[in-house]
Structure formats: structure tokens, C-alpha cells
Coordinates of C-alpha atoms in Angstrom, one line a residue:
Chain A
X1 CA 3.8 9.1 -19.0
X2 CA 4.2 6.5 -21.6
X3 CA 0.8 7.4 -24.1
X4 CA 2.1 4.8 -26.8
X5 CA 1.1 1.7 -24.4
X6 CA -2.4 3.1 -23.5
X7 CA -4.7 0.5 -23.7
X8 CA -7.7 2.8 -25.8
X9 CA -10.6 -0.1 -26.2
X10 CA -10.5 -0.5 -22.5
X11 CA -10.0 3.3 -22.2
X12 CA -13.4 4.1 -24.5
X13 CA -15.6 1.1 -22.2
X14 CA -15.0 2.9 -19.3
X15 CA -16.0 6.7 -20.6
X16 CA -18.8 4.2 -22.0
X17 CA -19.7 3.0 -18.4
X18 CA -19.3 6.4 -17.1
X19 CA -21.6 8.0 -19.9
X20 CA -23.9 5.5 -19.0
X21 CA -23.8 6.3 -15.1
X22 CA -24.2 10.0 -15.7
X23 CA -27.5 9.3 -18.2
X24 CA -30.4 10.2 -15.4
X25 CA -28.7 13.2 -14.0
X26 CA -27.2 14.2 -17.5
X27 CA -31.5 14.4 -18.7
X28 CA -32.6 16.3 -15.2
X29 CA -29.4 18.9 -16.0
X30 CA -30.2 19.5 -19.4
X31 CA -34.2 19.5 -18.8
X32 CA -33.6 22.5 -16.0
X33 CA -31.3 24.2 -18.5
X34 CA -34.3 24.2 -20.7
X35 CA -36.7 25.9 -17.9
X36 CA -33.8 28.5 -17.5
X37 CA -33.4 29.1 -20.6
X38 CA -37.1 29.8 -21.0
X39 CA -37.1 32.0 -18.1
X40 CA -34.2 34.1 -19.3
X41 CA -35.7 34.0 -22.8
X42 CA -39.2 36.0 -21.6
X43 CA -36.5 38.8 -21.6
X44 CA -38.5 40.8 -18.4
X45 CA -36.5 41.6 -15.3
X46 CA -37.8 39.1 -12.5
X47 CA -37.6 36.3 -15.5
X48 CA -34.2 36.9 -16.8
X49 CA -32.5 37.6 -13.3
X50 CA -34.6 33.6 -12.2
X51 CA -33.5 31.9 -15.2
X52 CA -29.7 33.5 -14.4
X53 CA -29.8 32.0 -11.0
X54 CA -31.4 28.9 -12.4
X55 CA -29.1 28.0 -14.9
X56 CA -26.0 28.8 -12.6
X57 CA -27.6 26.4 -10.1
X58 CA -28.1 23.7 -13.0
X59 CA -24.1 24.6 -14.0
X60 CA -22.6 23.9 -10.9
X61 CA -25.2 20.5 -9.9
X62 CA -23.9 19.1 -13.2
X63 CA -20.7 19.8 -12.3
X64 CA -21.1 18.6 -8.7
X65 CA -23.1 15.2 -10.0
X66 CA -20.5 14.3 -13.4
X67 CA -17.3 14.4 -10.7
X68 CA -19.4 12.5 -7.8
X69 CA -20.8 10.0 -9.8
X70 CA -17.3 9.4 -12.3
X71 CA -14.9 9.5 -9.7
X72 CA -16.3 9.7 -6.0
X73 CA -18.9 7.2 -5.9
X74 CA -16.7 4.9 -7.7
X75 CA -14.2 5.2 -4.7
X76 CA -16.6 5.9 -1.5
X77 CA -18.6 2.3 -2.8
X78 CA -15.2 0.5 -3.7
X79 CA -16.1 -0.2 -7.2
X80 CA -12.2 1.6 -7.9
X81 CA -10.8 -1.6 -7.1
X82 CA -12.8 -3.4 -9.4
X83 CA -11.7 -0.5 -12.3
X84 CA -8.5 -0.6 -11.7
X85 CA -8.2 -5.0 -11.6
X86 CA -9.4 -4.6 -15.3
X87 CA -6.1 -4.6 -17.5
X88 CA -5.3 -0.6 -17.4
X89 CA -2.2 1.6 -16.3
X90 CA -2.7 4.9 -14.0
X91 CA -2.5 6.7 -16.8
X92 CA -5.0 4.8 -18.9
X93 CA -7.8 5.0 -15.5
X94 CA -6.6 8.9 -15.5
X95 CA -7.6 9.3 -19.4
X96 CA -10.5 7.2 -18.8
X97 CA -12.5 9.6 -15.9
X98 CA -10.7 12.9 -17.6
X99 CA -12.4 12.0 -20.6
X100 CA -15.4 11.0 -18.8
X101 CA -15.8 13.5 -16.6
X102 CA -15.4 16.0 -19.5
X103 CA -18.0 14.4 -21.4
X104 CA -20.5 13.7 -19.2
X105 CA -19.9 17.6 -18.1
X106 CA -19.2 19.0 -21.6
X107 CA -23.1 18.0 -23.4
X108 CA -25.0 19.6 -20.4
X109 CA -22.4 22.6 -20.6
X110 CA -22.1 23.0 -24.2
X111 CA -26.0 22.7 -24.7
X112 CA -26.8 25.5 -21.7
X113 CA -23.9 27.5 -23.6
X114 CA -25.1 27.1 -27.2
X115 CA -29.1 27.4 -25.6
X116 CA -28.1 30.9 -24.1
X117 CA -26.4 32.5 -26.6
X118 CA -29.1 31.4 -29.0
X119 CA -31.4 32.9 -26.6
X120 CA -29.3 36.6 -26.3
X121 CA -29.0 36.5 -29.4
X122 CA -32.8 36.1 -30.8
X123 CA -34.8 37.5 -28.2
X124 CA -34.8 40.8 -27.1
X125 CA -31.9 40.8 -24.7
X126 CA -28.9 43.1 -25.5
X127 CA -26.2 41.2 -28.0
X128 CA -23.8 42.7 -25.5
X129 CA -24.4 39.9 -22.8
X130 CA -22.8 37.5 -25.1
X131 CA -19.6 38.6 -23.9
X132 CA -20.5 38.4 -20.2
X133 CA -22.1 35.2 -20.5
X134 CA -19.1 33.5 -22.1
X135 CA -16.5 34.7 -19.4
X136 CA -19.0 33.1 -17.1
X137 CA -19.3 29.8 -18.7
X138 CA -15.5 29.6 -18.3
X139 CA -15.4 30.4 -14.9
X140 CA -17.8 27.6 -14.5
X141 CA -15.5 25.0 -16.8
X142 CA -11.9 26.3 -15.3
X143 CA -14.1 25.5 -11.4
X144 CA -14.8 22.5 -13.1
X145 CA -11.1 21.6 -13.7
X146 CA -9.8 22.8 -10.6
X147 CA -12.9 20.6 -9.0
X148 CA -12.0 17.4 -11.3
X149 CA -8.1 17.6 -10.0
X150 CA -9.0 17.7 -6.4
X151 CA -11.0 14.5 -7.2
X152 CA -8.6 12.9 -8.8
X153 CA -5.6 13.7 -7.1
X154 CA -7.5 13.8 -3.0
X155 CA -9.0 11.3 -1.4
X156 CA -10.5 13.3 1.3
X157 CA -14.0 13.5 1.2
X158 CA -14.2 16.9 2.7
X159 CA -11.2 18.0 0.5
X160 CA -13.7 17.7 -2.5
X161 CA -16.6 18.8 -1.3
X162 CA -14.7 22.4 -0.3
X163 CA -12.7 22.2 -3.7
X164 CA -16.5 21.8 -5.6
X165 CA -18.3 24.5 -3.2
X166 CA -15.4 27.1 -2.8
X167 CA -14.4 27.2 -6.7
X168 CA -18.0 27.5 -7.8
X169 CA -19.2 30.7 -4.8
X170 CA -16.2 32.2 -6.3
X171 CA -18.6 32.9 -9.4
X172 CA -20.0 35.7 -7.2
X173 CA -17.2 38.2 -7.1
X174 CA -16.0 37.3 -10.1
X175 CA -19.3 38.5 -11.8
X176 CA -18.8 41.2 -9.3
X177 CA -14.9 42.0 -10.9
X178 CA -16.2 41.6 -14.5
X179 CA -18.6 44.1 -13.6
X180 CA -15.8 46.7 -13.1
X181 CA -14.5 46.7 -16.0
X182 CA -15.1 48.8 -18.5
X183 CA -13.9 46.7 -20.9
X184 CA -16.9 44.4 -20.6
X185 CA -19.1 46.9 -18.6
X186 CA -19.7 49.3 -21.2
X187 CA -21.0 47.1 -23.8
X188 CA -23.2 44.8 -21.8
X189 CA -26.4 46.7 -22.3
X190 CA -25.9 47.1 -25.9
X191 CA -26.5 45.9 -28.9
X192 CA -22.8 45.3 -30.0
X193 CA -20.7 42.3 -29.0
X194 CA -16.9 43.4 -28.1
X195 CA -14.2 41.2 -27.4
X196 CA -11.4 43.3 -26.7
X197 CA -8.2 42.9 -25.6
X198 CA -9.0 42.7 -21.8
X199 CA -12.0 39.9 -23.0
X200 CA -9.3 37.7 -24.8
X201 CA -7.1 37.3 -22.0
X202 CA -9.4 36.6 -19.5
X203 CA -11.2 33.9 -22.0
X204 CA -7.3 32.5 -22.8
X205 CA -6.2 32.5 -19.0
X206 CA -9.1 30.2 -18.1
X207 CA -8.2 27.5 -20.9
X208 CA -5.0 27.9 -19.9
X209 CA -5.3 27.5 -16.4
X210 CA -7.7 24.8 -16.8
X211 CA -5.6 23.1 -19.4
X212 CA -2.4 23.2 -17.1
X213 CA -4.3 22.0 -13.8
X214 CA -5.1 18.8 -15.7
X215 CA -2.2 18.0 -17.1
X216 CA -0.6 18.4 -13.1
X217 CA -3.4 16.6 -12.0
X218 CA -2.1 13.2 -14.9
X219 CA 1.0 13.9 -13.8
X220 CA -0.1 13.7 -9.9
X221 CA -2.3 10.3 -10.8
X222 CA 0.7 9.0 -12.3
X223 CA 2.6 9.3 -9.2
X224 CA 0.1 7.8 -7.1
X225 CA 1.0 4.4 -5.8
X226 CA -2.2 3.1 -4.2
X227 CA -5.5 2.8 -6.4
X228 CA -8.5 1.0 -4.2
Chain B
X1 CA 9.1 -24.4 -14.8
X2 CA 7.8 -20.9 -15.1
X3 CA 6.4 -19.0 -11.7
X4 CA 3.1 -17.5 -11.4
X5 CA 4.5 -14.6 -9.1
X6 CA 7.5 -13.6 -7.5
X7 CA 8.0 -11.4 -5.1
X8 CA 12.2 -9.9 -4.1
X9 CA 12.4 -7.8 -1.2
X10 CA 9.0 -6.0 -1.6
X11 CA 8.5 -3.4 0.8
X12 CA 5.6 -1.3 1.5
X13 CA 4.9 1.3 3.9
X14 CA 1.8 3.1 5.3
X15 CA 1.5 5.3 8.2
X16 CA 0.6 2.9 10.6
X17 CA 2.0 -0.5 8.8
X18 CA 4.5 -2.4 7.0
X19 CA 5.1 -4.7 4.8
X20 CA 9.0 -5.3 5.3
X21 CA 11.3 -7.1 2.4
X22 CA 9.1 -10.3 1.2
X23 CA 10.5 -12.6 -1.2
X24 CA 7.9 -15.0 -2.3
X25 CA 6.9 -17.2 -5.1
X26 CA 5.0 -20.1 -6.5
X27 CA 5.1 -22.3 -9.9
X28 CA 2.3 -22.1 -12.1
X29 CA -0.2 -24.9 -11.4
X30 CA -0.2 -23.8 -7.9
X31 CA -2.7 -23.1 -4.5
X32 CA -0.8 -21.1 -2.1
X33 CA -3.1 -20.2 1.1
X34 CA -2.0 -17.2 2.9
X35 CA -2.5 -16.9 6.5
X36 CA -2.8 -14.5 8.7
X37 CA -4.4 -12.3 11.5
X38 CA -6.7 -8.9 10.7
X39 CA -3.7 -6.6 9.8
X40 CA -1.3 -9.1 8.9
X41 CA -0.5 -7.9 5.3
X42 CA -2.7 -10.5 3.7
X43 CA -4.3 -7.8 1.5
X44 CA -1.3 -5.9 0.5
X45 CA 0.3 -8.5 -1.0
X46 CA -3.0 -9.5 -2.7
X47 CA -2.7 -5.6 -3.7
X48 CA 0.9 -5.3 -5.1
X49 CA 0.2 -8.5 -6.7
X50 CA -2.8 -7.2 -8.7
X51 CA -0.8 -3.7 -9.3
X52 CA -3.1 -1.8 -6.9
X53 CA -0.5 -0.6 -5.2
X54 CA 2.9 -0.1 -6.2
X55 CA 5.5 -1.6 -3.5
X56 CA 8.2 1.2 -2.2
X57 CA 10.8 -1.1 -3.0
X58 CA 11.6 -4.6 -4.5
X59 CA 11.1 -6.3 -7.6
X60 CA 7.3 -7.9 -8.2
X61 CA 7.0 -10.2 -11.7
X62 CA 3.7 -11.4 -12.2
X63 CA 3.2 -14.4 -14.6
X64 CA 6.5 -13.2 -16.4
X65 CA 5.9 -9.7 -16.6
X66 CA 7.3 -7.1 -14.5
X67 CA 5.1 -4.9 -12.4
X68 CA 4.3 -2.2 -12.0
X69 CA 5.6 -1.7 -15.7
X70 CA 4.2 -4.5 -17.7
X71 CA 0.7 -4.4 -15.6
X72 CA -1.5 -4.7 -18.8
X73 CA -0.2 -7.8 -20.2
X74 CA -0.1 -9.2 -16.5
X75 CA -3.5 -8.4 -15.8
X76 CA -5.0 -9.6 -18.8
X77 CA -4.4 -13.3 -17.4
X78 CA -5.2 -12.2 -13.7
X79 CA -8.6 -12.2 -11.6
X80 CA -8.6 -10.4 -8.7
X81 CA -11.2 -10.9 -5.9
X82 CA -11.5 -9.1 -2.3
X83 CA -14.0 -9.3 0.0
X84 CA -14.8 -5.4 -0.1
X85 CA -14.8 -5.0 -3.9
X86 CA -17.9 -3.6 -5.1
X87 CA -20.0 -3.8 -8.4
X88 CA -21.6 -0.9 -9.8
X89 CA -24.8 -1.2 -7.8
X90 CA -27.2 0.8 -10.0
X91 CA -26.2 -2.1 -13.0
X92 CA -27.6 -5.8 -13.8
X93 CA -24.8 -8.5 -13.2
X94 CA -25.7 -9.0 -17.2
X95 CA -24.4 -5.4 -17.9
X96 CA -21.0 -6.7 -15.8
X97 CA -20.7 -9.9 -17.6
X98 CA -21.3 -8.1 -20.8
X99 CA -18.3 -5.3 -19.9
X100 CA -15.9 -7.8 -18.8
X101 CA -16.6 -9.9 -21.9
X102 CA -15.7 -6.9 -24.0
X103 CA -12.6 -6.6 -21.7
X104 CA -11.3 -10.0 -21.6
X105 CA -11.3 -12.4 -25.4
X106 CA -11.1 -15.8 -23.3
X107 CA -14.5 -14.7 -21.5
X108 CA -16.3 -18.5 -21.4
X109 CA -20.3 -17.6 -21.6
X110 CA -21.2 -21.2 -21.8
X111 CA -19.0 -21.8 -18.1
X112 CA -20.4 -17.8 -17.0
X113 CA -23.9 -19.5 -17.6
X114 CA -23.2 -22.8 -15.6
X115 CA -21.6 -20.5 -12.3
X116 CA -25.0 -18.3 -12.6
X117 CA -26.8 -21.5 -12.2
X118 CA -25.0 -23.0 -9.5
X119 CA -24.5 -19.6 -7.8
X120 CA -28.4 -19.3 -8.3
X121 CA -27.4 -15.6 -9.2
X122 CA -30.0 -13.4 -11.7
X123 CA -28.5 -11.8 -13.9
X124 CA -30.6 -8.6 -14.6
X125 CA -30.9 -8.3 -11.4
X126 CA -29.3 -4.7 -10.2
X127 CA -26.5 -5.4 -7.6
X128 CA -28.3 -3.4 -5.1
X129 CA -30.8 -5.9 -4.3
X130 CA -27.8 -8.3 -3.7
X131 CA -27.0 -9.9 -0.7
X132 CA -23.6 -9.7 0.5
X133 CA -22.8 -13.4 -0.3
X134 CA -24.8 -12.7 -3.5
X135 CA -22.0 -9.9 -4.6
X136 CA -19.5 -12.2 -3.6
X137 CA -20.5 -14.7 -5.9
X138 CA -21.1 -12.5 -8.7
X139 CA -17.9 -10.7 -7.9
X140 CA -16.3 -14.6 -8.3
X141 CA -18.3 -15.8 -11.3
X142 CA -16.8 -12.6 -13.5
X143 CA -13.7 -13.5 -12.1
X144 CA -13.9 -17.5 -13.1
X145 CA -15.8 -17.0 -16.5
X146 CA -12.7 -15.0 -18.0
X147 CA -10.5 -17.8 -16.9
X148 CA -7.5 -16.0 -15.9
X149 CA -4.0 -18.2 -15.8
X150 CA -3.7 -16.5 -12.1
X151 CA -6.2 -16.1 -9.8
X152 CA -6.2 -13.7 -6.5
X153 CA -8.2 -13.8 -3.6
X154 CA -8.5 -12.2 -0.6
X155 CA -10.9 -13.6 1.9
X156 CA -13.5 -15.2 -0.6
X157 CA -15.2 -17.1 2.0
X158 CA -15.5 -14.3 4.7
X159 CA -19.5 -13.6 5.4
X160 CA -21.0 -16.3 3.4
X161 CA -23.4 -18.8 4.8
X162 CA -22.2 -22.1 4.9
X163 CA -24.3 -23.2 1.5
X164 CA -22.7 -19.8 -0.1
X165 CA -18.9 -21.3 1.0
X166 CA -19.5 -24.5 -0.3
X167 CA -20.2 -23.2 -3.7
X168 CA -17.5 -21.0 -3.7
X169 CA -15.2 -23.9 -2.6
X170 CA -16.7 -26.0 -5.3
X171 CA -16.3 -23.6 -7.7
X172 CA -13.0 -22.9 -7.0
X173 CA -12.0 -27.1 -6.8
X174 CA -13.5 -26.9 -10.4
X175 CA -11.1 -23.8 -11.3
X176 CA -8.2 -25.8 -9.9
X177 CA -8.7 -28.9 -12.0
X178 CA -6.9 -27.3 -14.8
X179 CA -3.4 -27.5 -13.7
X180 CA -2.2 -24.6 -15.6
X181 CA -4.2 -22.7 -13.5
X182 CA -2.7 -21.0 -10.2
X183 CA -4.4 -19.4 -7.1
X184 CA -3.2 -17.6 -4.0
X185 CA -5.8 -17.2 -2.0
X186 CA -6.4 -15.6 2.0
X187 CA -8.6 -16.6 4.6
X188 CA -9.2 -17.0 7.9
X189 CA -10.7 -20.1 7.9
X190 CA -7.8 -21.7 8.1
X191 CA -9.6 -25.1 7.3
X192 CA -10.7 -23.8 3.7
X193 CA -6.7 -23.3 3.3
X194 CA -6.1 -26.9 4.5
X195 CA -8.6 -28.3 2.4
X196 CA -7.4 -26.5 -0.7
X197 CA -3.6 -25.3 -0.6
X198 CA -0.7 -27.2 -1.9
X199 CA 1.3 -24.5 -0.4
X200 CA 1.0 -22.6 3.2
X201 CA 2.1 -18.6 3.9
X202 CA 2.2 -17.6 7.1
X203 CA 2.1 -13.5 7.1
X204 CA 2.4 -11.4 10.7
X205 CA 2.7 -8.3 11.4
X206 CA 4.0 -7.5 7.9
X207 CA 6.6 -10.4 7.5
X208 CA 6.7 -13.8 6.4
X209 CA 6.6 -16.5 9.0
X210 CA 7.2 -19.5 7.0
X211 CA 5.9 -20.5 3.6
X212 CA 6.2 -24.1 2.8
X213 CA 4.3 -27.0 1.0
X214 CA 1.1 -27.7 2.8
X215 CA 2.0 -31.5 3.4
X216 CA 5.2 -31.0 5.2
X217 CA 4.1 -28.2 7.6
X218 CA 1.9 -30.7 8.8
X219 CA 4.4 -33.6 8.6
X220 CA 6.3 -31.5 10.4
X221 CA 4.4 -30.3 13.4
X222 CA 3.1 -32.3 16.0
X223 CA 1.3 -31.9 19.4
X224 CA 2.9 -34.8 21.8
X225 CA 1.4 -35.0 25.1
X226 CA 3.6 -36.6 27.9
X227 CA 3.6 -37.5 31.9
X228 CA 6.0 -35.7 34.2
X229 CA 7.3 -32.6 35.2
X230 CA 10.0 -30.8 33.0
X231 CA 10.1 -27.0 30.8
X232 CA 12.4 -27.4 27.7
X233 CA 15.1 -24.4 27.8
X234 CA 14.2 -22.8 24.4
X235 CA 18.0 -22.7 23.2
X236 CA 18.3 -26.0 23.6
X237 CA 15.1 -27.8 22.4
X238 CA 14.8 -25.8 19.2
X239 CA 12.6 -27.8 17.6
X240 CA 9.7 -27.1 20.2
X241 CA 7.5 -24.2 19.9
X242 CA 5.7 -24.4 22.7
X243 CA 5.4 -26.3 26.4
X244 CA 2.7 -26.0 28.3
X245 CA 2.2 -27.7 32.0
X246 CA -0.7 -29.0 33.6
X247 CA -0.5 -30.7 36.9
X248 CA 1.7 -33.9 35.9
X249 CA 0.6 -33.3 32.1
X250 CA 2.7 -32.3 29.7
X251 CA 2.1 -30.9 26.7
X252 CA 4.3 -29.6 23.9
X253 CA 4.1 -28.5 20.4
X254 CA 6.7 -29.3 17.9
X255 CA 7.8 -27.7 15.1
X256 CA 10.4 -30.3 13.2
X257 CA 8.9 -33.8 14.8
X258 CA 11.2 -36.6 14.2
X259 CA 11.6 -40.3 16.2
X260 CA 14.8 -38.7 17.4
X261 CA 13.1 -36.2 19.7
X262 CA 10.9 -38.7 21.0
X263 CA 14.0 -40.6 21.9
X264 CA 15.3 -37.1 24.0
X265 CA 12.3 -36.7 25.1
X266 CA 12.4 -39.7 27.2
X267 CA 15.9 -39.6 28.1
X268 CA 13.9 -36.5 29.9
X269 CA 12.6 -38.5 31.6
X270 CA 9.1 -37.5 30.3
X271 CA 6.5 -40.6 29.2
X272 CA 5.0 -39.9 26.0
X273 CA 1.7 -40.5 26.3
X274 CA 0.4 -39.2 23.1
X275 CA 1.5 -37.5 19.6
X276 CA -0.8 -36.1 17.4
X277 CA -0.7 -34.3 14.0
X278 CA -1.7 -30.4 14.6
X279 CA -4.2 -28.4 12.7
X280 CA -3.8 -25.8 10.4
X281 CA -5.0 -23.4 12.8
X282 CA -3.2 -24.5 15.7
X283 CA 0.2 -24.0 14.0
X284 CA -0.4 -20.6 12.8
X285 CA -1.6 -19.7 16.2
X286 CA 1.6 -21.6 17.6
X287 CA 4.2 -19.9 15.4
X288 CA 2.4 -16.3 16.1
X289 CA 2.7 -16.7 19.7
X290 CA 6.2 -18.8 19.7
X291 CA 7.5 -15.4 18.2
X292 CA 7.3 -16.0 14.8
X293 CA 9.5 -19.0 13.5
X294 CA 7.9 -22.2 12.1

């Protein structure tokens, strides 16, 4: 990977063209997120357990709709080949749609995060779920990731459809593991936010992860030797 | 003089095809017209050219720069057109022309506005209300308005009504008034090739056939039609590709014509009755089914 030859003003119109893409279903994300938020904000049981489910759903769709409309569309209606005639290398497409993708994921995700711990943290909710909530925000991303690399580095249809279904059920047993800890357990219906030990390492092994499986997936792109 | 491509024993593999150790180039200031069946390797070569796919083997230079290594510079003087490229469909052609004129510095508005015209293309209209020849044309006019040194085409005709084709041709004529200019282009209308080559490729079944200026291909073959009853032996007539008897008629296709062969022909004891020049067409056919050598 040669990153002193990257051709960056081409680079930034394509996350431009992707941001742009992403504008319709970026609003509808973030305007659910806003209705979940709400819902888990009334702080009553049937509300807060809805606006959980709801904003899950609203995680994973703009998960789902930032990689199919950045990088599957743009191959299923051919429109790759009309990327990729512009003057750019592999590498500079592969920047391009990571920083893309990211993007157009990142302001939904980063608004729903900042929204609920806002929401924990001024309503009447226990300041203990701010812990749980985070480790289940970076589930969500490091699916995201793993869902981004399958994109970029399978062509398969079906391939990305399991990749972006499989990663994101997993969020079910792994609030179900989290739950077994004490570590994280113990505090969630209190008042007092603990990150421990046990909390740090599962926060740093999904950046980690998620860092490395991009990095393979550049390095993957890079190798590619077909790009229509 | 400096070559708008070259190509050195490029070879490129998929599952089920091959395109097997093609050496190929053309001067600047050229038309080369590559010809071909469905499958031939038409588009792959269009492909490695434009550094959409990277060949398994051989050396590809692309107006002086090597690819896939120096595709940046190359492709900043390159226009690459194929008949399944796709605009974004949810876009105006406006919002195209506007993000290729940010791509490309030599982006001519005043010569984008004249194509849009004669195209009778709208350009904030969203590509999904276009027609197919519609896309092409658009697909074209982004192409033509950045006025790229080298241009690449792979079946630009293919689907268009006949007023659609005779726009695109006329464009394209325009295009190749600048001599500095260079276009390889594919089709299956062979007669569009004719009409606009100075140079003839013949691709099958992953090789080159033949790839020769336009006038002496069809110098060189003709289709002589003669009285009397006689079968070349291959091996020893091999300047005919093809014999062909019907009743007393005979009728044979020649590959390297000269009065000389007339001359044999008759100390055959065949009378010539005829000799005509060959289409396009009917030499490509001719070489594909004479095995391959023209």
C-alpha cells in the first residue's frame, strides 16, 4: 500500500457522493433514533424495554442501508465501473467507501450514542446502564466492521446479506453473556458507573478487532485484481 | 511517434475464459476497431486497458504510463465507456457533469453543452427516467466533454435506435477530428468499425486473429467467384481461406489477393468469373471459421 500517491481530492468527492447517497436514509435513521430515544426516556418498563428494541432495530438498518447503499448498490447497478474509470488506485476507492461508509454510519451512531447516554444520564434511569449501553454500541460498530469487510472484500450477494444478519443477531447472547458478569451485572441497576477491568477489555478488544478487520480488509482490496 | 497503448504478452484468466499472451498497440492519433464474437475478450482488454482489471501476466503501458502502477496519471487522459456502465440513477446528469468537472481540469462545458443538445439529453433529469440509449449518450457526453487523449469503448452502439447511433457516430467523427486524439473502440456492427477504424483487431476465443490497418485487410481479401469443378488442398493454396462449391460454381475467399493467384487459378483450370472486394463482416466471419488466421 503506497498512501503517499493517494489521490485525496478525488478521494473526499467520492465520500461527498456517498454522504450525499446516504442523506434520505441517514434523516429516517436518526428521526427513529429520536422516537427511541423518547421511548426509553419515559423511564417505565414497557417504554424503556420498546425504545431498547427500537433503537437496536434503528442501529442495525443504518448499518444495513450505509454498506448497501456505499458499496452494494454501487456494484449490483454497475455504477463500480464508472467509480473506478475515474483516476483512483484500489487503495484510493478502498479509503473512499471506508471513509464513507464510516461516516455515513458514524453521525446516526454517534448521535443515538450521545442521545442515550444523555438520556441515562438525566432521566431517571440508573447511571449504571451507561456501562451496559456502551459495550452494546460497540458490538453494534465491531458488527459493523466485520459487515463493511465482507462488503468490500465478497462479491457474493448472499455472502453479505449473512455477514450483516449473522453479526448483528449475535447482539442477543452477547447481551445475554454481559449479563453474566458480575463485573457489569452488579452495577447496572445502580446509581454508580464502573468501568473495571473486565469493562476495559471488552471495550478495547472491539476497537481492536474492528481496527484489525479493516486494515485486512485494505490489504484484501488491494489484492483484488478485478473492480467492475 | 509515441503509442497510445501497448499491450506484451497480457494474459488473463477467469474460470471459464482466457485471454492468452496479447501483444498489441496503436500510435496516438489512432481508431482501432476491435472485432469479435459475444465472449471473445473484447471487454477485457477494454478492462485491462482502463485498469479495471489487472492482467495475470504481461506488461500494459497506457499513454506512456505503466499500468497497473501509474493508473492515476493514465486515467486522467482516458474515457472509458461500456455498454453496461451505470450512472447513479437517483442523480441529475447535471450532478454527473458537475462531479466529473471537479474530477477532470480539461472538462469543456461550452462542448458538454453542445453534446446535451445534439444528444437532446436533460440534464436535471434523474438517470432513472432514462432510456437505455438515453444513458448511453449521457454515459458518452461525460466521456467526450473531459476530452480525454484516449478514448475506450466497448460496444457504444449496441441497443440504440438508428437516430441514437447516428449521433453517437457523429459525435465520435467530431472526437476524431483532432488527430491527437486516439480511440479503440468494439462493436458488433462491424460496419460502424469499417466506417470509422484506421486499424482492424480481430479477437477470438481470447486471442488475436489479426490486427492490421483497415485499408489493407480489405485490399487484401477478396471473394472471387469462378466456373468449374476443383477444392484447393489447404497446404497448398495458402492464401485461400475458404472454397465453397455449388453445382459448377465456384466460390472462394481469399485472404492475400494478388494477379498472381488469378493467374494459378486458371492454370486450374477454373474461369474466373467474378472478384469482389469482401466486407468487414464477411472476413471476420471467414477468418473465425477458416480457423483463425487472416
Amino acid at each position: 500500500m503506497n498512501f503517499s500517491s493517494l489521490n485525496l481530492p478525488v478521494i473526499k468527492l467520492l465520500v461527498a457522493k456517498d454522504w450525499l447517497l446516504f442523506q434520505k436514509q441517514l434523516a429516517a435513521c436518526v428521526l427513529a433514533g429520536i422516537v427511541a430515544l423518547c421511548l426509553i426516556g419515559m423511564a417505565t418498563g414497557w417504554s424503556f424495554y420498546l425504545g431498547s428494541l427500537l433503537l437496536i432495530i434503528v442501529l442495525v438498518s443504518a448499518s444495513c442501508f450505509s454498506i448497501s447503499t456505499s458499496l452494494l448498490v454501487e456494484r449490483k447497478e454497475h455504477t463500480l465501473a464508472f467509480v473506478m474509470s475515474l483516476p483512483v488506485t484500489p487503495l484510493d476507492y478502498y479509503l473512499a467507501k471506508l471513509v464513507g461508509s464510516l461516516v455515513t454510519f458514524l453521525v446516526p451512531f454517534l448521535v443515538m450514542l450521545a442521545g442515550t447516554m444523555l438520556v441515562i444520564l438525566f432521566t431517571p434511569l440508573p447511571d449504571g446502564l451507561v456501562v451496559l449501553s456502551l459495550l452494546i454500541f460497540g458490538h453494534v460498530l465491531l458488527a459493523y466492521t466485520a459487515s463493511l469487510s465482507v462488503a468490500m472484500a465478497v462479491e457474493s450477494e448472499g455472502w453479505n446479506i449473512f455477514a450483516m444478519i449473522s453479526s448483528m443477531v449475535l447482539i442477543n447472547p452477547f447481551i445475554m453473556l454481559l449479563g453474566q458478569l458480575p463485573a457489569i451485572s452488579d452495577h447496572v441497576k445502580t446509581d454508580t458507573i464502573v468501568f473495571g477491568p473486565v469493562v476495559v477489555s471488552i471495550l478495547l478488544g472491539q476497537l481492536v478487532v474492528g481496527v484489525a478487520v479493516l486494515i485486512a480488509t485494505g490489504w484484501v482490496h488491494c489484492r483484488k485484481k478485478s473492480f467492475y | 511517434m509515441t503509442t497510445a497503448f501497448s499491450l506484451s504478452g497480457v494474459t488473463k484468466r477467469y474460470e471459464n475464459f482466457a485471454l492468452r499472451d496479447i501483444d498489441l498497440s496503436m500510435p496516438e492519433g489512432q481508431v482501432m476497431g476491435l472485432v469479435g464474437v459475444n465472449g471473445a475478450g473484447k471487454t477485457t482488454l477494454l478492462r485491462i486497458l482502463s485498469g479495471l482489471a489487472l492482467a495475470d501476466a504481461g506488461a500494459v503501458e497506457v499513454l506512456g504510463h505503466a499500468m497497473p502502477a501509474q493508473q492515476v496519471a493514465a486515467k486522467k487522459d482516458l474515457g472509458f465507456a461500456t455498454e453496461d456502465m451505470r450512472l447513479f440513477k437517483t442523480r441529475t446528469l447535471r450532478w454527473h457533469m458537475d462531479f466529473v468537472r471537479a474530477i477532470y481540469p480539461g472538462w469543456d462545458e461550452a462542448y458538454a453543452t453542445e453534446l446535451l443538445r445534439r444528444f437532446d439529453l436533460r440534464a436535471e433529469q434523474t438517470m432513472t427516467g432514462y432510456s437505455h440509449g438515453q444513458r448511453v449518450k449521457a454515459l458518452l457526453m461525460l466521456n467526450f466533454a473531459r476530452r480525454p487523449r484516449l478514448l475506450l469503448l466497448d460496444e457504444p452502439t449496441t441497443g440504440l435506435d438508428p437516430v441514437a447511433r447516428d449521433e453517437v457516430l457523429e459525435a465520435l467523427a467530431d472526437v476524431l477530428r483532432d488527430e491527437a486524439r486516439s480511440v479503440i473502440f468494439s462493436s458488433h456492427n462491424t460496419k460502424d468499425i469499417e466506417q470509422m477504424a484506421d486499424t482492424i483487431t480481430f479477437v477470438h476465443d481470447g486471442a488475436l486473429l489479426a490486427s492490421r490497418e483497415k485499408e489493407a485487410f480489405l485490399d487484401d481479401w477478396r471473394r472471387i467467384v469462378c466456373l468449374g469443378a476443383w477444392l484447393p488442398d489447404k497446404i497448398a493454396w495458402p492464401e485461400i481461406a475458404a472454397a465453397r462449391q455449388n453445382g459448377s460454381i465456384l466460390e472462394l475467399k481469399v485472404r492475400q489477393f494478388s494477379d498472381g493467384l488469378l493467374k494459378r487459378l486458371q492454370a486450374k483450370g477454373v474461369e474466373i468469373r467474378s472478384t469482389e472486394p469482401m466486407s468487414l463482416e464477411d472476413i471476420f466471419v471467414t477468418t473465425v471459421r477458416a480457423g483463425g488466421v487472416a
